Each structure stands twice: as C-alpha cells, then as structure tokens.
Amino acid sequence: MAANVSRSIKAIAALEDGLRARMYGYIRAARRPVTRDEAAAFAGISRKLAAFHLDKLVGVGLLRAGYEQLGGVRRVGRRPKVYRCTDLHVRVEIPVRSHDLLTAVLLDAVLDAREEECSRDAALRAARAHGARLAVRCAGAADPLGAAEKVLADHGFEPYRPEPGCLRLHNCPFRPLTERAPELVCGLNHALLTGFGDATGVRAVFGPHAGECCVELRSQASLA
C-alpha cells in the first residue's frame, strides 16, 4: 500500500507542471499512440522539449513508450517512438481508505447469496471469505501476528503493538462509511478480520479505542 501511495504522489507531482499536464490530457483524449512530433505540435514546443516531458510521464507510470509504425503504412527507416496512456489509477488518501475492498465484499455477497440467506448474512460470509484470502501471505509464518501486521499495513489499517501478543489498528480504512452505518460496516470489518485471523492462527476481537479501528488482533497465547 505504501508503494502505491508513493507512486501516486510521484504521478501527481509530475502533472503539477501545466505543460506536462496538457500533453498528458492530449494523449488521453487521442485514444491512440501519439508521436513526439504530434505532442510537440500540440504544445507548441520543440520536439526535444516534448521528449523530455513525455519521458518524465513514462518514468512515473502515466505513459508507456514504444516504437511502432503508424497508419498501417510501412516506411523506410526507424519506426517512430510513440506514447500511449497506461491504466495507472492515481489516488492518494491519507490516511488510506480501502473502499475497493469493501466493494468487493459486497459484490461477492450479491453474486454468491444463498436462497435462505438475508443480505446481511451473505455479506458477513463474503467478508470472512475475503479475510481468509488476505491471509494467504501469512501461510506457514513462524510469527503469525508479525505476518498479520505486514499484510494489514499494506491494506491501510496502520497496525501497531501496544503490548506483546496484541495488534491494534490505528486506522479504519472504511471511514467515512463507518459513520453512516457503523453497525453494518463494523460488523463486516469484524467478519473480514475474523476470517483473516482464523486463517493465520490469531484471534480478531472487538476492542474499541477512540479514533481507531474497532477490532484488534490477539495471539492465542495472549488469550490463554
């Protein structure tokens, strides 16, 4: 997660230059590969300066470059360097929000709902299943709580250890939805972390603390 945020920040910083942002917008609107000459003509600058800005956008992942013949006509000589947009999605949120994760849970609940289930039960079951899938990275870990700390950090929970055997979550990645429907969203979060904990050998328990996630993880030894 931290790597994604860093990449998004670099992409946004690259677009702070107005000329560069206009060139990027031009290539997005073109919906096709654009040559350096075309970008330079659009921006009213030299080909060399256009190449500088375009390569900056490649460097932060907003564009990708390649050499290809355009227009279906074979010409003698080297194929021109062209640029096209990548599928990089830029979003920076501090603290991190993981609404995509919650959306995936609810989508699975709708698609996999059983006839005898109410919508809430289907959502809770889907959340536990998602939690178990998140735990794949923790499989076989000698320190399950330490492995859980790394995975949950990647999903924006900002875990920390106030004491041995306990992992608290400083950030709730599902705000502000928790403020609109706290019982539902907190219940889904608990189910998600319960599925995660069951698969890693740690226990997810309600442990509300002001300004933090309402769930904390505990090692089996700390519960004995």
CSV table of C-alpha atoms in Angstrom, one decimal:
chain,number,residue,atom,x,y,z
A,1,MET,CA,0.0,0.0,0.0
A,2,ALA,CA,2.8,2.4,0.9
A,3,ALA,CA,4.4,1.8,-2.5
A,4,ASN,CA,1.1,2.5,-4.3
A,5,VAL,CA,0.7,5.8,-2.4
A,6,SER,CA,4.3,6.8,-3.2
A,7,ARG,CA,3.8,6.0,-6.9
A,8,SER,CA,0.6,8.1,-6.9
A,9,ILE,CA,2.3,11.0,-5.3
A,10,LYS,CA,5.0,10.9,-7.9
A,11,ALA,CA,2.5,10.8,-10.7
A,12,ILE,CA,0.6,13.8,-9.3
A,13,ALA,CA,3.8,15.7,-8.8
A,14,ALA,CA,4.7,15.1,-12.4
A,15,LEU,CA,1.4,16.6,-13.5
A,16,GLU,CA,2.0,19.7,-11.4
A,17,ASP,CA,3.8,21.1,-14.5
A,18,GLY,CA,1.0,22.7,-16.5
A,19,LEU,CA,2.5,22.0,-19.9
A,20,ARG,CA,3.1,18.4,-19.0
A,21,ALA,CA,-0.5,18.0,-17.7
A,22,ARG,CA,-1.8,19.4,-21.0
A,23,MET,CA,0.3,16.9,-23.0
A,24,TYR,CA,-0.9,14.1,-20.9
A,25,GLY,CA,-4.5,15.2,-21.4
A,26,TYR,CA,-4.0,15.4,-25.1
A,27,ILE,CA,-2.7,11.8,-25.3
A,28,ARG,CA,-5.6,10.5,-23.1
A,29,ALA,CA,-8.0,12.3,-25.4
A,30,ALA,CA,-6.3,10.9,-28.6
A,31,ARG,CA,-7.1,7.3,-27.6
A,32,ARG,CA,-4.2,6.1,-29.8
A,33,PRO,CA,-0.4,6.2,-29.8
A,34,VAL,CA,1.0,9.7,-30.2
A,35,THR,CA,4.4,10.6,-31.6
A,36,ARG,CA,6.8,13.1,-30.1
A,37,ASP,CA,6.2,15.4,-33.2
A,38,GLU,CA,2.5,15.4,-32.6
A,39,ALA,CA,2.8,16.1,-28.9
A,40,ALA,CA,5.3,18.9,-29.7
A,41,ALA,CA,3.0,20.5,-32.3
A,42,PHE,CA,0.1,20.3,-29.8
A,43,ALA,CA,2.0,22.0,-27.0
A,44,GLY,CA,3.8,24.5,-29.3
A,45,ILE,CA,7.3,23.5,-28.2
A,46,SER,CA,10.3,21.8,-29.7
A,47,ARG,CA,10.5,18.1,-30.2
A,48,LYS,CA,13.4,17.8,-27.8
A,49,LEU,CA,11.5,19.6,-25.0
A,50,ALA,CA,8.4,17.5,-25.7
A,51,ALA,CA,10.5,14.3,-25.4
A,52,PHE,CA,11.8,15.5,-22.0
A,53,HIS,CA,8.2,15.9,-20.7
A,54,LEU,CA,6.9,12.7,-22.2
A,55,ASP,CA,9.7,10.7,-20.8
A,56,LYS,CA,9.0,12.2,-17.4
A,57,LEU,CA,5.5,10.9,-17.6
A,58,VAL,CA,6.8,7.5,-18.6
A,59,GLY,CA,9.0,7.5,-15.6
A,60,VAL,CA,6.1,7.9,-13.2
A,61,GLY,CA,4.0,5.3,-14.9
A,62,LEU,CA,1.4,7.5,-16.5
A,63,LEU,CA,2.6,6.8,-20.1
A,64,ARG,CA,4.3,3.9,-21.8
A,65,ALA,CA,6.6,4.3,-24.8
A,66,GLY,CA,7.4,2.1,-27.7
A,67,TYR,CA,8.4,2.1,-31.3
A,68,GLU,CA,5.7,1.2,-33.9
A,69,GLN,CA,4.7,2.1,-37.4
A,70,LEU,CA,1.6,4.2,-37.6
A,71,GLY,CA,-1.2,4.4,-40.1
A,72,GLY,CA,-0.6,0.9,-41.5
A,73,VAL,CA,2.0,2.2,-44.0
A,74,ARG,CA,5.5,0.7,-44.0
A,75,ARG,CA,8.2,3.4,-44.3
A,76,VAL,CA,11.9,3.1,-44.7
A,77,GLY,CA,13.9,3.8,-41.6
A,78,ARG,CA,13.4,3.5,-37.9
A,79,ARG,CA,9.9,3.4,-36.6
A,80,PRO,CA,8.8,6.5,-34.6
A,81,LYS,CA,8.7,6.5,-30.8
A,82,VAL,CA,5.1,6.7,-29.7
A,83,TYR,CA,3.4,7.2,-26.3
A,84,ARG,CA,0.1,5.9,-25.0
A,85,CYS,CA,-1.6,6.1,-21.6
A,86,THR,CA,-1.2,3.3,-19.1
A,87,ASP,CA,-4.0,2.1,-16.9
A,88,LEU,CA,-2.4,3.6,-13.8
A,89,HIS,CA,-5.1,4.8,-11.4
A,90,VAL,CA,-3.9,7.7,-9.3
A,91,ARG,CA,-5.4,8.2,-5.9
A,92,VAL,CA,-3.9,9.5,-2.7
A,93,GLU,CA,-5.7,9.3,0.6
A,94,ILE,CA,-4.1,10.0,3.9
A,95,PRO,CA,-5.0,8.0,6.0
A,96,VAL,CA,-5.5,5.2,3.5
A,97,ARG,CA,-9.1,4.2,2.6
A,98,SER,CA,-9.9,0.7,1.2
A,99,HIS,CA,-13.4,1.2,-0.1
A,100,ASP,CA,-12.4,-1.1,-3.0
A,101,LEU,CA,-12.0,-4.0,-0.6
A,102,LEU,CA,-15.5,-3.3,0.9
A,103,THR,CA,-17.0,-3.0,-2.5
A,104,ALA,CA,-15.5,-6.4,-3.5
A,105,VAL,CA,-17.0,-7.9,-0.4
A,106,LEU,CA,-20.5,-6.6,-1.1
A,107,LEU,CA,-20.2,-7.6,-4.8
A,108,ASP,CA,-19.4,-11.2,-3.8
A,109,ALA,CA,-22.3,-11.1,-1.3
A,110,VAL,CA,-24.7,-10.2,-4.1
A,111,LEU,CA,-23.3,-12.7,-6.6
A,112,ASP,CA,-23.0,-15.6,-4.2
A,113,ALA,CA,-26.0,-15.1,-1.9
A,114,ARG,CA,-27.9,-18.3,-1.0
A,115,GLU,CA,-31.6,-18.5,-1.2
A,116,GLU,CA,-32.0,-18.9,2.6
A,117,GLU,CA,-29.7,-16.0,3.5
A,118,CYS,CA,-30.6,-12.5,4.2
A,119,SER,CA,-28.4,-9.8,2.6
A,120,ARG,CA,-26.5,-9.1,5.9
A,121,ASP,CA,-25.7,-12.8,6.4
A,122,ALA,CA,-24.4,-13.1,2.8
A,123,ALA,CA,-22.3,-10.0,3.3
A,124,LEU,CA,-20.8,-11.3,6.5
A,125,ARG,CA,-20.0,-14.7,4.9
A,126,ALA,CA,-18.4,-12.9,1.9
A,127,ALA,CA,-16.3,-10.7,4.3
A,128,ARG,CA,-15.0,-13.8,6.2
A,129,ALA,CA,-14.0,-15.4,2.9
A,130,HIS,CA,-12.2,-12.3,1.8
A,131,GLY,CA,-10.3,-12.2,5.1
A,132,ALA,CA,-9.2,-15.8,4.6
A,133,ARG,CA,-7.9,-14.9,1.1
A,134,LEU,CA,-5.9,-11.9,2.6
A,135,ALA,CA,-4.2,-14.4,4.9
A,136,VAL,CA,-2.6,-16.4,2.1
A,137,ARG,CA,0.6,-14.4,2.5
A,138,CYS,CA,0.8,-15.4,6.2
A,139,ALA,CA,0.7,-19.2,5.5
A,140,GLY,CA,3.3,-21.0,7.5
A,141,ALA,CA,4.6,-17.9,9.2
A,142,ALA,CA,6.6,-18.6,12.4
A,143,ASP,CA,5.2,-15.4,13.9
A,144,PRO,CA,1.5,-15.2,12.8
A,145,LEU,CA,1.0,-11.8,14.5
A,146,GLY,CA,4.0,-10.3,12.8
A,147,ALA,CA,2.9,-11.7,9.4
A,148,ALA,CA,-0.6,-10.2,10.0
A,149,GLU,CA,1.0,-6.9,10.9
A,150,LYS,CA,2.7,-6.7,7.4
A,151,VAL,CA,-0.4,-7.7,5.5
A,152,LEU,CA,-2.8,-5.3,7.3
A,153,ALA,CA,-0.3,-2.5,6.9
A,154,ASP,CA,-0.5,-3.0,3.2
A,155,HIS,CA,-4.3,-2.5,3.3
A,156,GLY,CA,-4.2,0.7,5.3
A,157,PHE,CA,-5.1,-0.5,8.8
A,158,GLU,CA,-1.9,1.1,10.3
A,159,PRO,CA,-1.3,-1.7,12.8
A,160,TYR,CA,0.9,-1.3,15.9
A,161,ARG,CA,1.6,-3.3,19.0
A,162,PRO,CA,0.7,-1.7,22.3
A,163,GLU,CA,1.8,-4.8,24.2
A,164,PRO,CA,3.1,-8.3,23.3
A,165,GLY,CA,0.6,-10.5,21.7
A,166,CYS,CA,-1.8,-7.7,20.7
A,167,LEU,CA,-2.1,-5.9,17.4
A,168,ARG,CA,-4.2,-2.7,17.3
A,169,LEU,CA,-5.3,-1.0,14.2
A,170,HIS,CA,-4.8,2.8,14.3
A,171,ASN,CA,-6.7,3.5,11.1
A,172,CYS,CA,-10.2,2.3,10.0
A,173,PRO,CA,-9.8,2.1,6.2
A,174,PHE,CA,-13.6,2.0,5.7
A,175,ARG,CA,-14.3,5.5,7.1
A,176,PRO,CA,-16.4,7.6,6.4
A,177,LEU,CA,-18.8,4.7,5.7
A,178,THR,CA,-18.5,3.6,9.3
A,179,GLU,CA,-20.0,6.9,10.3
A,180,ARG,CA,-23.1,6.3,8.0
A,181,ALA,CA,-23.7,2.7,9.0
A,182,PRO,CA,-21.5,1.8,12.0
A,183,GLU,CA,-23.2,-1.5,12.9
A,184,LEU,CA,-23.1,-2.8,9.4
A,185,VAL,CA,-19.6,-1.6,8.3
A,186,CYS,CA,-18.0,-2.5,11.7
A,187,GLY,CA,-19.7,-5.9,11.5
A,188,LEU,CA,-18.3,-6.5,8.1
A,189,ASN,CA,-14.9,-5.4,9.2
A,190,HIS,CA,-15.0,-7.7,12.2
A,191,ALA,CA,-16.1,-10.6,9.9
A,192,LEU,CA,-13.2,-9.8,7.5
A,193,LEU,CA,-10.6,-9.8,10.2
A,194,THR,CA,-12.2,-12.9,11.8
A,195,GLY,CA,-11.7,-14.8,8.5
A,196,PHE,CA,-8.2,-13.4,8.3
A,197,GLY,CA,-7.4,-14.4,11.9
A,198,ASP,CA,-8.9,-17.9,11.6
A,199,ALA,CA,-6.6,-18.5,8.7
A,200,THR,CA,-3.5,-17.2,10.4
A,201,GLY,CA,-3.9,-18.5,13.9
A,202,VAL,CA,-4.7,-15.2,15.6
A,203,ARG,CA,-8.0,-14.0,17.1
A,204,ALA,CA,-10.0,-10.9,16.0
A,205,VAL,CA,-11.8,-9.4,18.9
A,206,PHE,CA,-13.8,-6.2,19.4
A,207,GLY,CA,-11.6,-3.7,21.2
A,208,PRO,CA,-12.9,-0.2,20.5
A,209,HIS,CA,-10.5,2.6,21.2
A,210,ALA,CA,-11.3,6.2,20.4
A,211,GLY,CA,-10.2,7.2,16.9
A,212,GLU,CA,-9.1,3.7,15.9
A,213,CYS,CA,-10.5,0.5,14.3
A,214,CYS,CA,-13.0,-1.3,16.5
A,215,VAL,CA,-11.2,-4.6,16.1
A,216,GLU,CA,-7.9,-5.8,17.4
A,217,LEU,CA,-5.9,-9.0,16.8
A,218,ARG,CA,-4.5,-11.1,19.6
A,219,SER,CA,-2.2,-14.1,19.6
A,220,GLN,CA,-3.6,-17.3,21.0
A,221,ALA,CA,-1.1,-17.1,23.9
A,222,SER,CA,-2.4,-13.7,25.0
A,223,LEU,CA,-5.9,-15.1,25.3
A,224,ALA,CA,-4.9,-18.1,27.4
